[in-house]
Amino acid sequence: MISTPDFRHKQVVFLNTADFSKPQLSFRNENIVVSGTYGTIDKVPLHRLLAVFIAGETTLTSKLMEKCMANGASLFLLKRNLATYASIGAYAEGNYLLRQKQYALEEEQSIRIAKKIVENKLVNHLALLRSVDCDVVRTRTRLAYKKIMKEKIQKAKDLGELRGVEGLASKDFFQAYFSRINWHKRIPRGKIDENNILLDMGYSFLFNFVDSILRLYGFDTYKGVYHQLFYQRKSLSCDIMEPFRCIVERALVKMHTLGQFDEKDFSVRKGVYGLQYQKNNKYARIFLKEIMNYKMEIHQYVRAYYYLVLNNEGEMGKFIIR
């Protein structure tokens, strides 16, 4: 488990191998070294590294992987479309006591935690709406809408009903918040337009970042409380990222506002949109920068959840977007 002061100085590195020829990552003099045909390109002190995202083909040395594991750093290997196909992670798998407590959570407590997660997500979505002077949601004032949705969350009798409330709130948010950026609708991994592609990218980085922190604490990230067990789905990582989705969503709107978004960066084939791989770096760095601006809040949220599960002390953390 990593302490809060140590975590403050941790870095995340994104490497797009399309930017140079014959890329290689190696370990040298306590640094992670990125090199190519013409020598060293960049280096990062190992003790400050939390995760490395590598898009495209590269060469990794066994010493590098050994050192990353020993120092609590994770490697995420991505395809050129930024889909994660493998990861080499550092995690406290021997924390059997935490996992026993995690598996033993009663249904009532799981639902109570899930409600806190959904309510936190709602509060941040409404904060984003307030930031763009959106005072009406679904024909109601923002404050009236907040009161109604909070009541529905608390009255939900089971996870199915809670998911219904959360789904409705998310739909209302997307329609209101993204109305200024030619928004159609949210279809995960649907590739129906540029905005959905960028949201998928940002959510993927956020998910992997949250997952890497959860594993450092020793959680079984497949065992969630809101998202239930499903084959090969890291349900707990899906749970914990929910209140932080607003970081990615605000980043998307900022891209449009600041003129960083460009339709020419995308291609369309038979109605399916795609981001040109040469432009992956541009948008990936924007999302990673926004996520890293909140790295301490994410770490503290996971830490609070750790003590809640392990010792049944404290409350579920609460994240408020700045």
CSV table of C-alpha atoms in Angstrom, one decimal:
chain,number,residue,atom,x,y,z
A,1,MET,CA,0.0,0.0,0.0
A,2,ILE,CA,1.4,3.4,-1.0
A,3,SER,CA,1.2,6.4,1.4
A,4,THR,CA,-0.4,9.6,0.4
A,5,PRO,CA,2.8,11.7,0.5
A,6,ASP,CA,4.6,9.2,-1.8
A,7,PHE,CA,1.7,9.1,-4.2
A,8,ARG,CA,1.7,12.9,-4.6
A,9,HIS,CA,4.9,12.7,-6.7
A,10,LYS,CA,3.9,9.8,-8.9
A,11,GLN,CA,3.7,10.2,-12.6
A,12,VAL,CA,1.8,8.5,-15.5
A,13,VAL,CA,3.6,8.2,-18.9
A,14,PHE,CA,1.9,7.8,-22.3
A,15,LEU,CA,4.0,6.5,-25.1
A,16,ASN,CA,2.8,6.4,-28.7
A,17,THR,CA,5.3,4.3,-30.6
A,18,ALA,CA,4.1,5.8,-33.9
A,19,ASP,CA,6.0,8.9,-33.0
A,20,PHE,CA,9.5,7.4,-33.6
A,21,SER,CA,11.1,4.3,-35.2
A,22,LYS,CA,12.2,1.1,-33.4
A,23,PRO,CA,11.0,2.2,-29.9
A,24,GLN,CA,12.3,0.4,-26.9
A,25,LEU,CA,11.7,0.7,-23.1
A,26,SER,CA,14.5,-0.3,-20.8
A,27,PHE,CA,15.8,0.2,-17.3
A,28,ARG,CA,19.0,2.2,-16.7
A,29,ASN,CA,20.4,3.9,-13.6
A,30,GLU,CA,17.1,3.8,-11.7
A,31,ASN,CA,15.3,5.4,-14.7
A,32,ILE,CA,12.8,4.1,-17.2
A,33,VAL,CA,14.5,5.0,-20.6
A,34,VAL,CA,12.6,5.5,-23.9
A,35,SER,CA,14.9,5.0,-26.8
A,36,GLY,CA,14.7,4.7,-30.6
A,37,THR,CA,16.9,4.5,-33.7
A,38,TYR,CA,18.8,7.7,-32.8
A,39,GLY,CA,19.3,7.1,-29.1
A,40,THR,CA,17.6,8.2,-25.9
A,41,ILE,CA,14.3,10.1,-26.3
A,42,ASP,CA,13.1,10.4,-22.7
A,43,LYS,CA,13.6,9.0,-19.2
A,44,VAL,CA,11.5,9.0,-16.0
A,45,PRO,CA,12.8,8.2,-12.5
A,46,LEU,CA,11.5,4.8,-11.6
A,47,HIS,CA,10.6,5.8,-8.0
A,48,ARG,CA,8.2,8.5,-9.4
A,49,LEU,CA,6.4,6.1,-11.9
A,50,LEU,CA,2.9,4.9,-11.3
A,51,ALA,CA,1.9,3.6,-14.7
A,52,VAL,CA,3.0,3.5,-18.3
A,53,PHE,CA,0.5,3.4,-21.2
A,54,ILE,CA,2.2,2.1,-24.4
A,55,ALA,CA,0.3,2.4,-27.7
A,56,GLY,CA,1.6,0.4,-30.6
A,57,GLU,CA,4.5,-2.0,-30.9
A,58,THR,CA,7.6,-1.7,-28.8
A,59,THR,CA,10.3,-3.8,-27.1
A,60,LEU,CA,10.4,-4.3,-23.4
A,61,THR,CA,13.3,-5.7,-21.4
A,62,SER,CA,12.7,-8.3,-18.7
A,63,LYS,CA,14.7,-6.1,-16.2
A,64,LEU,CA,12.3,-3.3,-16.9
A,65,MET,CA,9.3,-5.5,-16.0
A,66,GLU,CA,11.0,-6.8,-12.9
A,67,LYS,CA,11.7,-3.3,-11.7
A,68,CYS,CA,8.2,-2.0,-12.4
A,69,MET,CA,6.7,-4.8,-10.4
A,70,ALA,CA,9.1,-4.3,-7.5
A,71,ASN,CA,8.4,-0.5,-7.4
A,72,GLY,CA,4.6,-0.6,-7.7
A,73,ALA,CA,4.3,0.6,-11.3
A,74,SER,CA,2.0,-0.8,-13.9
A,75,LEU,CA,2.4,-1.3,-17.7
A,76,PHE,CA,-0.6,-1.1,-20.0
A,77,LEU,CA,-0.1,-2.3,-23.5
A,78,LEU,CA,-2.5,-0.7,-26.0
A,79,LYS,CA,-3.4,-1.3,-29.6
A,80,ARG,CA,-3.1,1.6,-32.0
A,81,ASN,CA,-6.8,2.3,-31.4
A,82,LEU,CA,-5.9,2.6,-27.7
A,83,ALA,CA,-7.8,-0.6,-26.7
A,84,THR,CA,-6.0,-2.3,-23.8
A,85,TYR,CA,-4.9,-5.9,-24.7
A,86,ALA,CA,-2.6,-6.7,-21.9
A,87,SER,CA,-1.3,-5.3,-18.6
A,88,ILE,CA,1.6,-6.0,-16.3
A,89,GLY,CA,0.6,-4.7,-12.9
A,90,ALA,CA,2.0,-4.4,-9.4
A,91,TYR,CA,-0.6,-5.4,-6.9
A,92,ALA,CA,-0.7,-6.7,-3.3
A,93,GLU,CA,-2.3,-10.0,-4.1
A,94,GLY,CA,-1.3,-11.4,-0.7
A,95,ASN,CA,-3.7,-9.1,1.2
A,96,TYR,CA,-6.0,-12.0,1.9
A,97,LEU,CA,-7.6,-10.3,4.9
A,98,LEU,CA,-8.9,-7.4,2.7
A,99,ARG,CA,-10.2,-9.9,0.2
A,100,GLN,CA,-12.0,-11.9,2.8
A,101,LYS,CA,-13.7,-8.8,4.0
A,102,GLN,CA,-14.5,-7.8,0.4
A,103,TYR,CA,-16.1,-11.1,-0.3
A,104,ALA,CA,-18.0,-11.1,3.0
A,105,LEU,CA,-19.8,-7.7,2.4
A,106,GLU,CA,-23.5,-8.2,3.1
A,107,GLU,CA,-26.0,-7.2,0.4
A,108,GLU,CA,-27.5,-4.4,2.6
A,109,GLN,CA,-24.0,-2.8,3.0
A,110,SER,CA,-23.2,-3.3,-0.7
A,111,ILE,CA,-26.4,-1.5,-1.7
A,112,ARG,CA,-25.7,1.3,0.8
A,113,ILE,CA,-22.2,1.8,-0.7
A,114,ALA,CA,-23.6,1.6,-4.2
A,115,LYS,CA,-26.1,4.4,-3.4
A,116,LYS,CA,-23.3,6.6,-2.2
A,117,ILE,CA,-21.4,6.0,-5.4
A,118,VAL,CA,-24.4,6.9,-7.6
A,119,GLU,CA,-25.3,10.0,-5.5
A,120,ASN,CA,-21.7,11.2,-5.8
A,121,LYS,CA,-21.8,10.8,-9.5
A,122,LEU,CA,-25.1,12.8,-9.7
A,123,VAL,CA,-23.7,15.6,-7.5
A,124,ASN,CA,-20.7,16.1,-9.8
A,125,HIS,CA,-22.9,16.0,-13.0
A,126,LEU,CA,-25.0,18.7,-11.5
A,127,ALA,CA,-21.9,20.7,-10.6
A,128,LEU,CA,-20.8,20.5,-14.3
A,129,LEU,CA,-24.3,21.7,-15.4
A,130,ARG,CA,-24.0,24.6,-12.9
A,131,SER,CA,-20.6,25.5,-14.4
A,132,VAL,CA,-22.2,26.1,-17.9
A,133,ASP,CA,-25.2,27.9,-16.5
A,134,CYS,CA,-27.7,25.1,-17.2
A,135,ASP,CA,-30.4,25.8,-14.7
A,136,VAL,CA,-33.1,23.5,-16.1
A,137,VAL,CA,-32.9,19.7,-16.3
A,138,ARG,CA,-35.8,17.7,-17.7
A,139,THR,CA,-38.2,20.7,-17.4
A,140,ARG,CA,-37.3,21.1,-13.7
A,141,THR,CA,-34.9,23.6,-12.0
A,142,ARG,CA,-31.5,22.1,-11.3
A,143,LEU,CA,-32.1,22.1,-7.5
A,144,ALA,CA,-35.6,20.5,-7.8
A,145,TYR,CA,-34.1,17.8,-10.1
A,146,LYS,CA,-31.3,17.2,-7.6
A,147,LYS,CA,-33.8,16.7,-4.8
A,148,ILE,CA,-36.0,14.3,-6.8
A,149,MET,CA,-33.1,12.2,-8.0
A,150,LYS,CA,-31.6,11.9,-4.6
A,151,GLU,CA,-34.9,10.7,-3.2
A,152,LYS,CA,-35.1,8.1,-5.9
A,153,ILE,CA,-31.6,6.9,-5.2
A,154,GLN,CA,-32.3,6.5,-1.5
A,155,LYS,CA,-35.7,4.8,-2.1
A,156,ALA,CA,-34.2,2.2,-4.5
A,157,LYS,CA,-35.0,-1.3,-3.1
A,158,ASP,CA,-32.3,-3.2,-5.1
A,159,LEU,CA,-29.4,-2.7,-7.5
A,160,GLY,CA,-31.6,-3.1,-10.5
A,161,GLU,CA,-33.8,-0.2,-9.5
A,162,LEU,CA,-30.7,1.8,-8.6
A,163,ARG,CA,-29.2,1.2,-12.0
A,164,GLY,CA,-32.4,2.4,-13.6
A,165,VAL,CA,-32.2,5.7,-11.7
A,166,GLU,CA,-28.6,6.2,-12.5
A,167,GLY,CA,-29.2,5.4,-16.2
A,168,LEU,CA,-32.0,8.0,-16.4
A,169,ALA,CA,-29.8,10.7,-14.6
A,170,SER,CA,-26.9,10.0,-17.0
A,171,LYS,CA,-29.1,10.3,-20.0
A,172,ASP,CA,-30.5,13.7,-18.8
A,173,PHE,CA,-27.0,14.9,-18.0
A,174,PHE,CA,-25.6,14.0,-21.5
A,175,GLN,CA,-28.5,15.8,-23.2
A,176,ALA,CA,-28.1,18.9,-21.2
A,177,TYR,CA,-24.3,19.2,-20.8
A,178,PHE,CA,-23.3,18.2,-24.3
A,179,SER,CA,-26.0,20.1,-26.1
A,180,ARG,CA,-23.3,22.7,-27.1
A,181,ILE,CA,-21.1,20.2,-28.9
A,182,ASN,CA,-23.4,18.6,-31.5
A,183,TRP,CA,-24.3,15.7,-29.2
A,184,HIS,CA,-26.4,12.8,-30.5
A,185,LYS,CA,-26.5,10.1,-27.8
A,186,ARG,CA,-24.2,8.0,-25.7
A,187,ILE,CA,-23.4,4.6,-27.2
A,188,PRO,CA,-20.4,3.0,-25.5
A,189,ARG,CA,-17.9,1.6,-28.0
A,190,GLY,CA,-20.4,2.3,-30.7
A,191,LYS,CA,-18.1,4.6,-32.8
A,192,ILE,CA,-21.1,6.5,-34.1
A,193,ASP,CA,-19.4,9.9,-33.9
A,194,GLU,CA,-16.3,11.7,-32.8
A,195,ASN,CA,-17.6,12.6,-29.3
A,196,ASN,CA,-18.4,9.0,-28.4
A,197,ILE,CA,-14.9,7.9,-29.6
A,198,LEU,CA,-13.2,10.5,-27.4
A,199,LEU,CA,-15.4,9.6,-24.3
A,200,ASP,CA,-14.4,5.9,-24.8
A,201,MET,CA,-10.8,6.9,-24.9
A,202,GLY,CA,-11.0,9.1,-21.7
A,203,TYR,CA,-13.1,6.5,-19.8
A,204,SER,CA,-10.5,3.8,-20.7
A,205,PHE,CA,-7.6,5.8,-19.3
A,206,LEU,CA,-9.6,6.6,-16.2
A,207,PHE,CA,-10.6,3.0,-15.7
A,208,ASN,CA,-7.0,1.7,-16.0
A,209,PHE,CA,-5.7,4.4,-13.7
A,210,VAL,CA,-8.3,3.5,-11.0
A,211,ASP,CA,-7.7,-0.2,-11.5
A,212,SER,CA,-3.9,0.2,-11.0
A,213,ILE,CA,-4.5,2.0,-7.6
A,214,LEU,CA,-7.0,-0.5,-6.4
A,215,ARG,CA,-4.6,-3.3,-7.2
A,216,LEU,CA,-1.8,-1.5,-5.2
A,217,TYR,CA,-4.1,-1.8,-2.2
A,218,GLY,CA,-4.7,-5.5,-2.8
A,219,PHE,CA,-8.4,-5.4,-3.9
A,220,ASP,CA,-9.9,-8.1,-6.1
A,221,THR,CA,-11.0,-5.7,-8.8
A,222,TYR,CA,-13.4,-8.3,-10.2
A,223,LYS,CA,-15.6,-8.1,-7.1
A,224,GLY,CA,-17.7,-4.9,-7.0
A,225,VAL,CA,-20.7,-3.7,-5.1
A,226,TYR,CA,-22.6,-1.8,-7.7
A,227,HIS,CA,-21.5,-3.6,-10.8
A,228,GLN,CA,-22.0,-7.3,-10.1
A,229,LEU,CA,-19.8,-10.3,-11.0
A,230,PHE,CA,-19.6,-10.8,-14.7
A,231,TYR,CA,-17.1,-12.9,-16.7
A,232,GLN,CA,-13.8,-10.9,-17.2
A,233,ARG,CA,-15.3,-7.6,-16.0
A,234,LYS,CA,-13.4,-5.7,-13.3
A,235,SER,CA,-16.6,-4.7,-11.5
A,236,LEU,CA,-14.9,-2.8,-8.6
A,237,SER,CA,-12.9,-0.7,-11.0
A,238,CYS,CA,-16.1,0.2,-12.8
A,239,ASP,CA,-17.7,1.1,-9.4
A,240,ILE,CA,-14.9,3.4,-8.2
A,241,MET,CA,-14.5,5.3,-11.5
A,242,GLU,CA,-18.2,6.3,-11.5
A,243,PRO,CA,-17.9,9.6,-9.5
A,244,PHE,CA,-14.8,10.5,-11.5
A,245,ARG,CA,-16.3,10.2,-15.0
A,246,CYS,CA,-17.1,13.9,-14.8
A,247,ILE,CA,-13.3,14.6,-15.3
A,248,VAL,CA,-13.4,13.0,-18.7
A,249,GLU,CA,-16.7,14.6,-19.6
A,250,ARG,CA,-15.5,18.1,-18.8
A,251,ALA,CA,-12.3,17.5,-20.7
A,252,LEU,CA,-14.3,16.7,-23.8
A,253,VAL,CA,-16.3,20.0,-23.6
A,254,LYS,CA,-13.0,21.9,-22.9
A,255,MET,CA,-11.5,20.4,-26.1
A,256,HIS,CA,-14.4,22.0,-28.1
A,257,THR,CA,-14.3,25.3,-26.2
A,258,LEU,CA,-10.5,25.7,-26.6
A,259,GLY,CA,-10.4,24.7,-30.3
A,260,GLN,CA,-8.4,21.5,-29.6
A,261,PHE,CA,-11.0,19.3,-31.2
A,262,ASP,CA,-10.7,19.0,-35.0
A,263,GLU,CA,-13.1,16.9,-37.1
A,264,LYS,CA,-10.2,16.4,-39.6
A,265,ASP,CA,-8.5,14.1,-37.0
A,266,PHE,CA,-11.2,11.5,-37.6
A,267,SER,CA,-12.2,9.3,-40.5
A,268,VAL,CA,-15.5,7.6,-41.5
A,269,ARG,CA,-15.9,4.3,-43.3
A,270,LYS,CA,-19.3,2.9,-44.0
A,271,GLY,CA,-20.8,5.0,-41.2
A,272,VAL,CA,-18.2,3.9,-38.6
A,273,TYR,CA,-16.0,6.6,-37.1
A,274,GLY,CA,-12.4,6.2,-36.2
A,275,LEU,CA,-9.6,8.4,-34.8
A,276,GLN,CA,-6.5,8.6,-37.1
A,277,TYR,CA,-3.8,6.8,-35.1
A,278,GLN,CA,-1.4,9.7,-35.8
A,279,LYS,CA,-3.7,11.8,-33.7
A,280,ASN,CA,-4.0,9.4,-30.7
A,281,ASN,CA,-1.2,11.2,-28.9
A,282,LYS,CA,-2.9,14.6,-29.1
A,283,TYR,CA,-6.2,13.5,-27.4
A,284,ALA,CA,-4.6,10.9,-25.0
A,285,ARG,CA,-2.3,13.6,-23.5
A,286,ILE,CA,-5.2,15.9,-22.9
A,287,PHE,CA,-7.2,13.2,-21.0
A,288,LEU,CA,-4.3,12.0,-19.0
A,289,LYS,CA,-3.4,15.5,-18.0
A,290,GLU,CA,-6.9,16.1,-16.7
A,291,ILE,CA,-7.0,12.8,-14.9
A,292,MET,CA,-3.6,13.4,-13.3
A,293,ASN,CA,-4.9,16.8,-12.0
A,294,TYR,CA,-7.1,14.7,-9.7
A,295,LYS,CA,-4.7,11.9,-8.9
A,296,MET,CA,-4.7,12.7,-5.2
A,297,GLU,CA,-8.5,12.8,-4.9
A,298,ILE,CA,-8.7,9.4,-6.7
A,299,HIS,CA,-6.1,8.0,-4.4
A,300,GLN,CA,-7.8,9.3,-1.2
A,301,TYR,CA,-11.2,8.0,-2.4
A,302,VAL,CA,-9.7,4.5,-2.9
A,303,ARG,CA,-7.9,4.8,0.5
A,304,ALA,CA,-11.2,5.6,2.2
A,305,TYR,CA,-12.9,2.6,0.6
A,306,TYR,CA,-10.0,0.4,1.7
A,307,TYR,CA,-10.5,1.3,5.4
A,308,LEU,CA,-14.2,1.1,5.1
A,309,VAL,CA,-14.0,-2.5,3.8
A,310,LEU,CA,-11.1,-3.7,5.9
A,311,ASN,CA,-12.0,-2.2,9.3
A,312,ASN,CA,-15.6,-1.1,8.7
A,313,GLU,CA,-14.6,2.3,9.8
A,314,GLY,CA,-15.2,5.8,8.4
A,315,GLU,CA,-17.6,6.6,5.5
A,316,MET,CA,-17.6,6.1,1.8
A,317,GLY,CA,-15.3,8.8,0.3
A,318,LYS,CA,-16.8,11.8,-1.5
A,319,PHE,CA,-15.3,13.4,-4.6
A,320,ILE,CA,-16.3,17.0,-5.6
A,321,ILE,CA,-14.9,18.2,-8.9
A,322,ARG,CA,-13.1,21.5,-8.8
